[in-house]
Amino acid sequence: MKILVPVKRVIDYNVKVRVKADQTGVELANVKMSMNPFDEISVEQAIRLKEAGVCDEIIAVSIGVQQCQETIRTALAMGADRGIHVLHDGDVEPLAVAKILKELADKEGPSLIIVGKQAIDDDSNQTGQMLAALLGWGQATFVSDIQVEGEQVKATREVDGGLETISVKLPSVITTDLRLNEPRYASLPNIMKAKKKPIDQTSPADLGVDPSVRLEILKVSEPPQRESGVKVEDVADLVDKLRNTAKVI
Amino acid sequence: MTILILAEHDNTQLRPATLNAVTAAKELGGEIEVLVAGSGCEGAANDASKIEGVTKILIADSDEYANALAENVATLVSKIAENYSHILATATTSAKNIMPRVAALKDVQQVSEISEVIDAETFVRPIYAGNAMATVKTSDSIKVITVRGTSFEAAQEEGGSAPIEKIEASGDAGLSQYIGSELSASERPDLTSARIVVSGGRGMQSGENFPIIEAVADKLGAAVGASRAAVDAGYVPNDYQVGQTGKVVAPDLYIAVGISGAIQHLAGMKDSKVIVAINKDEEAPIFQVADFGLVADLFKAVPELDDELQKNGFSG
């Protein structure tokens, strides 16, 4: 089977994000960009399914500016087989991403699309679910374990209060949660090999998708700051302050 | 203007998360209807009808909704969506699973986890793990919105007497099947609605040390949480996780034990009213957001705290 894995280029997980002074967004100039961490988990899971003989081809897709090809190369160096870059300058929202991925899925015919549960930039947590809806496929979101069993996927989902197990008919969309796996680092030979793997380029227009945004961003501002408080001497002082100053216990 | 709220429930009872979405709906203004989709869910519908400020309850009672499978519930919601200006749900894992599917079926760009209502089409939502707040305006004719529970007070559970109207089920899509659940059995309050939360981090060193903070939590009637580092290290299950990728909490009192205060953890707890940090590293970033900081070895300080609470009459 084929597996499609979308990978998003986002501000690196360890970078402290700064709001622009003119409140139009966050500072992206000279900021380290990386693959969205949940997407790394998706790529890793696809590779594990390939290693287990369940899958025979992994296609990594990224949508956005030219530099998204670097993100695709990272997926290729981890073990994906080929890439598709959907070139688009400017923001693209989850609904448009889902529409683009649907068109690619119609062309490529994957049995499984493995999507990160959310991107750590806009924190929307929508794309996988929207894609499943547009394709008319079943979905297993926030998964911490999957087993492909014939024409079904058995998935364990991270839900409020614990875990839930469902079975979903193939083809389907999976969205990955943190505990699904630990993504591998690409080895140097694999990074070299990845340079020779093919990346096709296309565009939203080629795919017949209108990527214009529906949500107008009026402003982006700093969150309210907390003032740091006081250090207490010892445990007795702490309990006294909680009882008599803060009155929370 | 009529607003539809997708209820969160276990069929027999309504879950309190629903009440936060009702408050957000009241801020929008207009009639508020609540959809209870389930199987044998009269109990939950009856609870919903008592919520103060709700105009009507819709009940879809059929086998295919028993376990809130997204494919089935989203089809139902999308069938009645045209009757509403807004469709809201509190951003629980269940709503996060279902609502984007509804939005896509209606060709709507959902607005996720709003923390503030400006007007009927303008909302504030945290982005970048709460390190920035975006004010966004939607032009979609139906607005599909999830609500950050901690940003809106719970509506009154009693005081209403909304009529309950049955609606037709939409059928089983046959795409997925529920197999089972393993829910954490705990006598403690739910993490997202607890008044007090005590969380442990990497500093706990092992899952075997968590009982020392559980003892404190039980004296205070608190929930127990953890940082992502503690979850990744396997000390506790993932549903304990507080942070950007886990649960967002805003209790009256949050006690962070052995937690350094990574950005991603702060994103999940910095709206708490009072924050206490216990950490032996004086430079830990957690102290920058703590109202009361205790620089101490947690293995000494936490048992002392337990004794001190006992002395002050907290027995759990």
Coordinates of C-alpha atoms in Angstrom, one line a residue:
Chain A
M1 CA 0.0 0.0 0.0
K2 CA 0.9 3.6 -0.4
I3 CA 1.1 6.0 2.5
L4 CA 0.8 9.8 2.1
V5 CA 2.4 11.9 4.9
P6 CA 1.9 15.7 4.9
V7 CA 4.8 17.6 6.6
K8 CA 4.5 21.2 7.6
R9 CA 7.4 23.7 7.9
V10 CA 7.0 25.6 11.2
I11 CA 9.1 27.6 13.7
D12 CA 11.3 25.2 15.5
Y13 CA 9.9 23.7 18.7
N14 CA 12.7 25.2 20.8
V15 CA 12.5 28.8 19.5
K16 CA 10.8 31.4 21.8
V17 CA 8.2 33.0 19.5
R18 CA 8.1 36.8 19.4
V19 CA 5.1 38.9 18.3
K20 CA 5.9 41.6 15.7
A21 CA 5.8 45.1 17.0
D22 CA 3.2 46.1 14.4
Q23 CA 0.9 43.2 15.6
T24 CA 0.6 41.6 12.1
G25 CA 2.0 38.3 13.1
V26 CA 5.0 36.7 14.7
E27 CA 8.6 37.2 13.8
L28 CA 9.7 34.7 11.1
A29 CA 12.8 36.4 9.8
N30 CA 16.1 34.7 10.7
V31 CA 14.2 32.2 12.9
K32 CA 15.1 28.5 12.7
M33 CA 12.4 26.5 10.9
S34 CA 11.8 22.7 11.3
M35 CA 9.3 20.0 10.6
N36 CA 6.3 20.1 12.8
P37 CA 7.0 17.6 15.6
F38 CA 3.8 15.7 15.2
D39 CA 4.6 15.3 11.4
E40 CA 7.9 13.7 12.3
I41 CA 6.0 11.2 14.3
S42 CA 3.8 10.6 11.2
V43 CA 6.8 10.0 9.0
E44 CA 8.3 7.7 11.5
Q45 CA 5.1 5.7 11.7
A46 CA 4.9 5.3 7.9
I47 CA 8.6 4.1 7.9
R48 CA 7.8 1.5 10.6
L49 CA 4.9 0.3 8.5
K50 CA 7.2 0.0 5.5
E51 CA 9.8 -1.8 7.6
A52 CA 7.0 -4.2 8.7
G53 CA 6.1 -4.9 5.1
V54 CA 2.7 -3.3 5.3
C55 CA 3.5 -0.4 3.1
D56 CA 5.6 -0.2 -0.1
E57 CA 5.8 3.5 -0.8
I58 CA 5.8 6.6 1.3
I59 CA 5.1 10.0 -0.3
A60 CA 5.9 13.2 1.8
V61 CA 3.9 16.3 0.9
S62 CA 4.5 19.9 1.9
I63 CA 2.5 23.0 1.0
G64 CA 4.0 26.4 1.1
V65 CA 7.0 28.5 0.1
Q66 CA 10.0 27.1 -1.8
Q67 CA 11.9 26.3 1.5
C68 CA 9.3 23.6 2.2
Q69 CA 11.4 21.5 0.0
E70 CA 13.9 21.3 2.9
T71 CA 11.1 19.9 5.1
I72 CA 10.4 17.3 2.4
R73 CA 14.1 16.5 2.2
T74 CA 14.1 15.8 6.0
A75 CA 11.3 13.3 5.5
L76 CA 13.1 11.7 2.6
A77 CA 16.3 11.4 4.7
M78 CA 14.3 9.7 7.4
G79 CA 13.0 7.2 4.9
A80 CA 10.2 8.5 2.7
D81 CA 10.5 7.5 -0.9
R82 CA 9.5 10.7 -2.8
G83 CA 8.1 14.1 -2.3
I84 CA 5.4 16.4 -3.6
H85 CA 5.8 20.1 -3.1
V86 CA 2.7 22.3 -3.5
L87 CA 4.2 25.7 -4.0
H88 CA 2.2 28.6 -2.5
D89 CA 3.4 31.9 -1.1
G90 CA 1.4 33.1 1.8
D91 CA -0.7 31.5 4.5
V92 CA -2.8 28.5 3.9
E93 CA -5.5 27.4 6.3
P94 CA -6.4 23.8 7.3
L95 CA -9.5 23.7 5.1
A96 CA -7.5 24.6 2.0
V97 CA -4.7 22.2 3.0
A98 CA -7.3 19.4 3.3
K99 CA -8.7 20.3 -0.2
I100 CA -5.2 20.2 -1.7
L101 CA -4.4 16.8 0.1
K102 CA -7.7 15.4 -1.2
E103 CA -6.8 16.2 -4.8
L104 CA -3.4 14.5 -4.2
A105 CA -5.0 11.5 -2.6
D106 CA -7.4 11.2 -5.6
K107 CA -4.4 11.1 -7.9
E108 CA -2.1 8.9 -5.8
G109 CA -4.6 6.5 -4.3
P110 CA -3.0 6.0 -0.8
S111 CA -4.5 3.5 1.6
L112 CA -3.5 5.5 4.6
I113 CA -2.8 9.2 5.1
I114 CA -0.9 9.8 8.4
V115 CA -1.3 13.4 9.6
G116 CA 0.1 15.1 12.7
K117 CA -2.7 15.9 15.1
Q118 CA -1.8 19.6 15.2
A119 CA 0.8 22.0 13.9
I120 CA 2.6 23.9 16.6
D121 CA 2.2 27.3 14.9
D122 CA -1.5 27.8 14.6
D123 CA -2.5 25.0 16.9
S124 CA -5.7 24.3 14.9
N125 CA -6.0 20.5 15.1
Q126 CA -8.3 20.3 12.1
T127 CA -6.5 19.1 8.9
G128 CA -6.7 15.3 9.3
Q129 CA -10.4 15.4 10.3
M130 CA -11.3 17.8 7.5
L131 CA -9.4 15.6 5.0
A132 CA -11.2 12.5 6.1
A133 CA -14.5 14.3 5.7
L134 CA -13.7 15.5 2.2
L135 CA -12.6 12.1 1.1
G136 CA -15.6 10.4 2.8
W137 CA -13.1 8.2 4.7
G138 CA -13.0 7.1 8.3
Q139 CA -10.7 8.7 10.8
A140 CA -8.7 7.7 13.9
T141 CA -7.4 10.8 15.6
F142 CA -4.8 11.4 18.4
V143 CA -3.5 7.8 18.1
S144 CA -0.9 6.3 20.3
D145 CA -0.9 2.8 18.7
I146 CA -2.0 1.5 15.3
Q147 CA -2.1 -2.1 13.9
V148 CA -3.0 -2.6 10.2
E149 CA -5.1 -5.8 10.1
G150 CA -6.3 -6.7 6.6
E151 CA -8.7 -4.0 5.4
Q152 CA -8.9 -2.4 8.8
V153 CA -6.8 -0.3 11.1
K154 CA -7.1 -0.9 14.8
A155 CA -6.2 2.3 16.6
T156 CA -5.7 3.3 20.2
R157 CA -6.7 6.9 20.7
E158 CA -5.6 9.3 23.5
V159 CA -8.9 10.7 24.9
D160 CA -9.8 12.8 27.9
G161 CA -9.6 10.4 30.8
G162 CA -7.7 7.6 29.2
L163 CA -7.5 5.5 26.0
E164 CA -10.1 4.4 23.4
T165 CA -9.7 1.7 20.8
I166 CA -11.6 1.8 17.5
S167 CA -11.3 0.0 14.2
V168 CA -11.4 2.0 11.0
K169 CA -11.9 0.7 7.4
L170 CA -9.1 1.4 4.9
P171 CA -8.5 3.7 3.2
S172 CA -8.5 6.1 6.2
V173 CA -6.9 9.1 7.8
I174 CA -4.8 8.7 11.0
T175 CA -3.7 11.7 13.2
T176 CA -0.7 11.1 15.4
D177 CA -0.2 11.9 19.1
L178 CA 3.0 12.1 21.0
R179 CA 3.3 8.6 22.4
L180 CA 2.9 6.8 19.1
N181 CA 6.7 6.5 18.5
E182 CA 10.0 8.3 18.9
P183 CA 11.1 9.6 15.5
R184 CA 14.5 8.6 14.3
Y185 CA 17.3 10.9 13.3
A186 CA 18.4 10.7 9.7
S187 CA 21.9 9.2 9.2
L188 CA 24.5 11.0 7.1
P189 CA 24.3 8.3 4.3
N190 CA 20.6 8.7 4.3
I191 CA 20.8 12.4 4.1
M192 CA 23.1 12.0 1.0
K193 CA 20.7 9.5 -0.5
A194 CA 17.7 11.8 0.1
K195 CA 19.3 14.4 -2.2
K196 CA 18.7 12.0 -5.2
K197 CA 15.1 11.2 -4.3
P198 CA 12.5 12.9 -6.6
I199 CA 10.4 15.9 -5.5
D200 CA 7.6 16.9 -7.9
Q201 CA 6.3 20.4 -7.8
T202 CA 2.7 21.5 -8.3
S203 CA 0.5 24.4 -7.2
P204 CA -3.0 24.9 -5.7
A205 CA -4.1 26.2 -9.1
D206 CA -2.8 23.1 -10.9
L207 CA -4.9 21.0 -8.5
G208 CA -7.9 23.2 -8.9
V209 CA -8.0 24.4 -5.3
D210 CA -8.6 28.0 -4.2
P211 CA -6.2 28.6 -1.3
S212 CA -7.5 32.1 -0.3
V213 CA -7.9 32.5 3.5
R214 CA -11.3 32.6 5.2
L215 CA -10.1 34.0 8.5
E216 CA -8.9 37.5 8.5
I217 CA -6.2 38.1 11.1
L218 CA -7.1 41.5 12.6
K219 CA -4.1 41.4 15.0
V220 CA -1.6 39.2 16.8
S221 CA -0.7 40.4 20.3
E222 CA 1.3 39.3 23.3
P223 CA -0.5 37.2 25.8
P224 CA -1.1 38.8 29.2
Q225 CA 2.1 38.5 31.3
R226 CA 2.2 37.2 34.8
E227 CA 4.2 39.1 37.3
S228 CA 6.6 36.9 39.1
G229 CA 5.8 36.5 42.8
V230 CA 7.8 35.9 45.9
K231 CA 10.0 33.2 47.2
V232 CA 8.9 31.6 50.5
E233 CA 11.2 30.6 53.3
D234 CA 10.0 27.1 53.9
V235 CA 7.0 24.8 53.8
A236 CA 5.3 26.4 56.8
D237 CA 5.6 29.8 55.2
L238 CA 4.1 28.5 52.0
V239 CA 1.1 27.0 53.7
D240 CA 0.6 30.2 55.7
K241 CA 0.7 32.3 52.5
L242 CA -1.7 30.0 50.7
R243 CA -4.2 30.1 53.6
N244 CA -3.9 33.7 54.7
T245 CA -2.6 35.8 51.8
A246 CA -3.9 34.0 48.7
K247 CA -6.8 32.3 50.6
V248 CA -6.9 29.4 48.1
I249 CA -6.8 26.5 50.7
Chain B
M1 CA -29.5 34.2 15.3
T2 CA -29.6 30.7 16.7
I3 CA -26.6 28.8 18.1
L4 CA -26.2 25.1 18.2
I5 CA -24.1 23.5 20.9
L6 CA -22.9 19.9 20.5
A7 CA -23.2 18.3 24.0
E8 CA -20.5 16.3 25.7
H9 CA -22.0 13.4 27.6
D10 CA -21.8 9.7 28.5
N11 CA -25.4 9.0 27.5
T12 CA -26.6 8.8 31.1
Q13 CA -25.2 12.2 32.2
L14 CA -24.2 15.5 30.6
R15 CA -20.5 16.3 31.1
P16 CA -19.7 19.6 32.7
A17 CA -17.6 20.7 29.7
T18 CA -20.8 21.5 27.8
L19 CA -21.5 24.3 30.3
N20 CA -18.5 26.4 29.2
A21 CA -19.7 26.4 25.6
V22 CA -23.1 27.6 26.8
T23 CA -21.4 30.6 28.4
A24 CA -19.5 31.4 25.2
A25 CA -22.9 31.1 23.3
K26 CA -24.5 33.6 25.7
E27 CA -21.8 36.1 24.9
L28 CA -22.6 35.8 21.2
G29 CA -26.3 36.4 22.0
G30 CA -29.3 34.7 20.5
E31 CA -31.3 31.5 21.0
I32 CA -29.2 28.5 22.3
E33 CA -30.1 25.0 21.3
V34 CA -28.2 21.9 22.5
L35 CA -27.8 18.7 20.5
V36 CA -27.5 15.5 22.4
A37 CA -26.5 12.7 20.0
G38 CA -26.2 9.3 21.7
S39 CA -27.8 6.0 22.5
G40 CA -30.2 5.8 25.4
C41 CA -29.2 9.4 26.1
E42 CA -32.4 10.7 27.7
G43 CA -30.5 11.2 31.0
A44 CA -28.0 13.5 29.3
A45 CA -30.9 15.3 27.4
N46 CA -32.7 15.9 30.7
D47 CA -29.6 17.4 32.3
A48 CA -29.1 19.6 29.2
S49 CA -32.7 20.9 29.4
K50 CA -32.0 22.3 32.9
I51 CA -29.1 24.4 31.9
E52 CA -29.9 28.1 32.5
G53 CA -30.2 30.1 29.3
V54 CA -30.8 27.2 26.9
T55 CA -33.9 27.4 24.6
K56 CA -34.3 24.0 23.2
I57 CA -32.7 20.5 23.3
L58 CA -32.5 18.3 20.3
I59 CA -32.1 14.6 20.9
A60 CA -30.9 12.1 18.3
D61 CA -31.1 8.7 20.1
S62 CA -29.7 5.9 18.0
D63 CA -27.1 3.1 18.2
E64 CA -24.8 4.8 15.8
Y65 CA -24.2 7.6 18.2
A66 CA -23.5 5.4 21.3
N67 CA -19.7 6.2 21.3
A68 CA -19.6 9.5 19.6
L69 CA -17.8 8.2 16.5
A70 CA -16.9 11.3 14.4
E71 CA -18.1 10.0 11.1
N72 CA -21.7 9.5 12.4
V73 CA -22.0 12.5 14.7
A74 CA -20.5 14.9 12.1
T75 CA -23.0 13.7 9.4
L76 CA -25.9 14.4 11.8
V77 CA -24.7 17.8 12.7
S78 CA -24.0 18.8 9.1
K79 CA -27.6 17.8 8.2
I80 CA -29.1 20.4 10.6
A81 CA -26.3 22.9 10.3
E82 CA -28.1 25.3 7.9
N83 CA -30.5 26.2 10.7
Y84 CA -27.8 27.9 12.7
S85 CA -25.5 30.9 12.6
H86 CA -22.9 29.3 14.9
I87 CA -22.1 25.7 15.9
L88 CA -20.1 25.5 19.1
A89 CA -18.5 22.8 21.3
T90 CA -16.1 22.9 24.2
A91 CA -12.7 21.7 22.9
T92 CA -12.6 18.3 24.5
T93 CA -10.9 15.4 22.7
S94 CA -14.3 14.3 21.5
A95 CA -15.2 17.7 20.1
K96 CA -11.8 18.1 18.5
N97 CA -12.4 14.9 16.8
I98 CA -15.9 15.7 15.5
M99 CA -16.1 19.5 14.8
P100 CA -13.5 19.9 12.0
R101 CA -15.3 17.1 10.2
V102 CA -18.5 19.1 10.5
A103 CA -16.7 22.2 9.3
A104 CA -15.3 20.5 6.2
L105 CA -18.7 19.0 5.3
K106 CA -20.1 22.5 5.3
D107 CA -17.1 24.1 3.6
V108 CA -16.3 26.2 6.6
Q109 CA -12.9 27.2 8.0
Q110 CA -13.3 26.3 11.7
V111 CA -12.1 28.7 14.5
S112 CA -10.3 26.5 17.1
E113 CA -10.2 27.0 20.8
I114 CA -11.4 30.6 21.1
S115 CA -10.5 32.2 24.4
E116 CA -12.7 35.3 24.0
V117 CA -15.7 36.5 22.0
I118 CA -15.3 40.0 20.5
D119 CA -18.5 39.9 18.4
A120 CA -20.6 37.4 16.5
E121 CA -17.8 36.9 13.9
T122 CA -14.6 38.1 15.7
F123 CA -12.8 35.9 18.2
V124 CA -9.5 35.7 20.1
R125 CA -7.6 32.5 20.1
P126 CA -4.2 31.5 21.4
I127 CA -1.5 30.4 18.8
Y128 CA 2.0 29.2 19.2
A129 CA 1.1 27.4 22.5
G130 CA -0.3 30.6 23.9
N131 CA 2.8 32.7 23.2
A132 CA 0.7 34.9 21.0
M133 CA -3.0 35.7 20.8
A134 CA -4.6 36.1 17.4
T135 CA -7.8 38.2 16.8
V136 CA -9.6 36.6 13.9
K137 CA -12.7 37.5 11.9
T138 CA -14.5 34.8 10.0
S139 CA -16.6 35.4 6.9
D140 CA -18.1 32.0 6.7
S141 CA -21.9 32.0 6.8
I142 CA -22.0 29.2 9.4
K143 CA -19.4 29.6 12.1
V144 CA -18.0 26.4 13.4
I145 CA -16.1 27.1 16.7
T146 CA -14.5 25.2 19.5
V147 CA -14.2 26.9 22.9
R148 CA -11.3 26.7 25.3
G149 CA -13.1 25.5 28.4
T150 CA -10.8 27.3 30.9
S151 CA -11.5 30.7 29.3
F152 CA -15.3 30.6 29.9
E153 CA -17.0 30.1 33.2
A154 CA -19.4 27.2 33.4
A155 CA -23.1 28.1 32.9
Q156 CA -25.6 27.3 35.7
E157 CA -26.5 23.7 35.6
E158 CA -30.0 24.4 37.0
G159 CA -32.7 27.0 36.4
G160 CA -33.7 26.2 32.8
S161 CA -36.6 24.0 31.5
A162 CA -35.9 23.8 27.8
P163 CA -38.2 21.5 25.8
I164 CA -36.7 18.4 24.3
E165 CA -37.4 17.6 20.7
K166 CA -36.5 14.4 18.9
I167 CA -34.7 14.5 15.6
E168 CA -34.2 11.9 13.1
A169 CA -31.0 9.9 13.1
S170 CA -28.7 10.0 10.1
G171 CA -27.6 6.4 10.0
D172 CA -24.3 4.5 10.4
A173 CA -21.6 5.6 8.0
G174 CA -20.1 2.1 8.4
L175 CA -16.5 3.6 8.3
S176 CA -15.4 2.9 11.9
Q177 CA -16.3 0.9 14.9
Y178 CA -15.9 1.3 18.6
I179 CA -14.0 -1.5 20.3
G180 CA -13.4 -0.4 23.9
S181 CA -12.0 2.1 26.4
E182 CA -9.5 2.0 29.2
L183 CA -10.3 5.0 31.3
S184 CA -8.0 5.9 34.2
A185 CA -9.9 4.8 37.4
S186 CA -9.4 7.7 39.8
E187 CA -11.3 9.0 42.8
R188 CA -9.7 12.4 42.3
P189 CA -11.4 15.2 40.5
D190 CA -11.0 15.7 36.7
L191 CA -7.9 17.5 35.8
T192 CA -9.5 20.2 33.6
S193 CA -12.2 21.1 36.1
A194 CA -10.4 20.6 39.5
R195 CA -10.1 23.6 41.8
I196 CA -6.6 22.6 42.8
V197 CA -4.0 20.7 40.7
V198 CA -0.7 19.2 41.9
S199 CA 1.6 18.3 39.0
G200 CA 5.0 16.5 38.9
G201 CA 7.8 16.8 36.4
R202 CA 11.1 15.3 35.5
G203 CA 12.3 16.1 39.0
M204 CA 10.1 13.3 40.3
Q205 CA 12.8 10.9 38.9
S206 CA 10.4 7.9 38.7
G207 CA 6.7 7.0 38.6
E208 CA 7.3 5.3 41.9
N209 CA 7.8 8.7 43.6
F210 CA 4.4 10.1 42.4
P211 CA 2.6 8.8 45.6
I212 CA 4.2 11.7 47.6
I213 CA 2.4 14.3 45.5
E214 CA -0.7 12.1 45.3
A215 CA -0.8 12.3 49.2
V216 CA -0.7 16.1 49.0
A217 CA -3.3 16.1 46.3
D218 CA -5.7 13.9 48.3
K219 CA -5.4 16.2 51.4
L220 CA -6.4 19.2 49.2
G221 CA -9.0 17.4 47.1
A222 CA -6.8 18.1 44.1
A223 CA -6.3 16.5 40.7
V224 CA -2.8 15.2 39.8
G225 CA -1.1 16.3 36.6
A226 CA 2.3 16.0 35.0
S227 CA 4.6 17.8 32.6
R228 CA 5.4 16.3 29.2
A229 CA 8.8 15.4 30.4
A230 CA 7.3 13.2 33.1
V231 CA 4.9 11.6 30.6
D232 CA 7.7 11.0 28.0
A233 CA 9.8 9.4 30.7
G234 CA 6.9 7.0 31.4
Y235 CA 6.3 8.1 35.0
V236 CA 2.6 8.6 34.4
P237 CA 0.0 8.1 31.6
N238 CA -0.5 10.7 28.9
D239 CA -3.9 11.8 30.2
Y240 CA -2.0 13.4 33.1
Q241 CA -0.2 15.7 30.7
V242 CA -0.6 19.5 31.2
G243 CA 0.7 21.6 28.4
Q244 CA 0.4 22.7 24.8
T245 CA 0.1 19.1 23.6
G246 CA -1.8 17.9 26.6
K247 CA -4.5 19.5 28.7
V248 CA -5.0 23.2 29.4
V249 CA -6.0 23.8 33.0
A250 CA -6.7 27.0 34.9
P251 CA -7.4 26.0 38.6
D252 CA -7.5 28.3 41.6
L253 CA -4.3 26.8 42.7
Y254 CA -1.6 25.0 40.7
I255 CA 1.3 23.4 42.5
A256 CA 4.2 22.5 40.2
V257 CA 6.6 20.1 41.7
G258 CA 10.0 19.3 40.1
I259 CA 8.8 21.0 36.9
S260 CA 11.4 23.4 35.2
G261 CA 8.7 25.3 33.3
A262 CA 9.3 24.6 29.6
I263 CA 7.3 26.9 27.3
Q264 CA 5.0 24.0 26.3
H265 CA 4.1 23.3 29.9
L266 CA 3.5 27.0 30.8
A267 CA 1.1 27.1 27.9
G268 CA -1.1 24.6 29.7
M269 CA -1.2 26.2 33.2
K270 CA -0.3 29.9 33.2
D271 CA -3.9 31.0 33.4
S272 CA -4.1 29.4 36.9
K273 CA -5.1 31.9 39.6
V274 CA -2.3 31.1 42.0
I275 CA 0.8 29.2 41.0
V276 CA 3.2 27.5 43.4
A277 CA 6.6 26.2 42.3
I278 CA 8.7 23.7 44.3
N279 CA 12.1 23.2 42.6
K280 CA 15.7 22.9 43.8
D281 CA 17.0 24.9 40.8
E282 CA 16.6 28.5 41.7
E283 CA 17.0 29.5 38.0
A284 CA 14.2 27.3 36.8
P285 CA 11.8 29.3 34.5
I286 CA 8.8 28.1 36.4
F287 CA 9.7 30.6 39.2
Q288 CA 9.1 33.5 36.7
V289 CA 5.4 32.7 36.6
A290 CA 5.0 31.4 40.2
D291 CA 3.2 33.5 42.8
F292 CA 5.0 31.6 45.5
G293 CA 8.3 29.8 44.9
L294 CA 10.0 27.4 47.2
V295 CA 13.6 26.6 46.3
A296 CA 14.0 23.2 47.9
D297 CA 14.6 19.5 47.3
L298 CA 11.2 18.2 46.5
F299 CA 11.8 14.9 48.2
K300 CA 12.2 16.8 51.5
A301 CA 9.7 19.6 50.8
V302 CA 6.7 17.6 49.6
P303 CA 6.5 15.2 52.6
E304 CA 6.9 18.3 54.8
L305 CA 4.0 19.9 52.9
D306 CA 2.0 16.8 53.5
D307 CA 2.7 17.0 57.3
E308 CA 2.0 20.7 57.4
L309 CA -1.3 20.3 55.7
Q310 CA -2.2 17.5 58.2
K311 CA -1.3 19.8 61.1
N312 CA -3.6 22.5 59.6
G313 CA -6.5 20.1 59.5
F314 CA -6.4 18.8 55.9
S315 CA -7.1 15.1 56.1
G316 CA -8.4 14.5 52.6

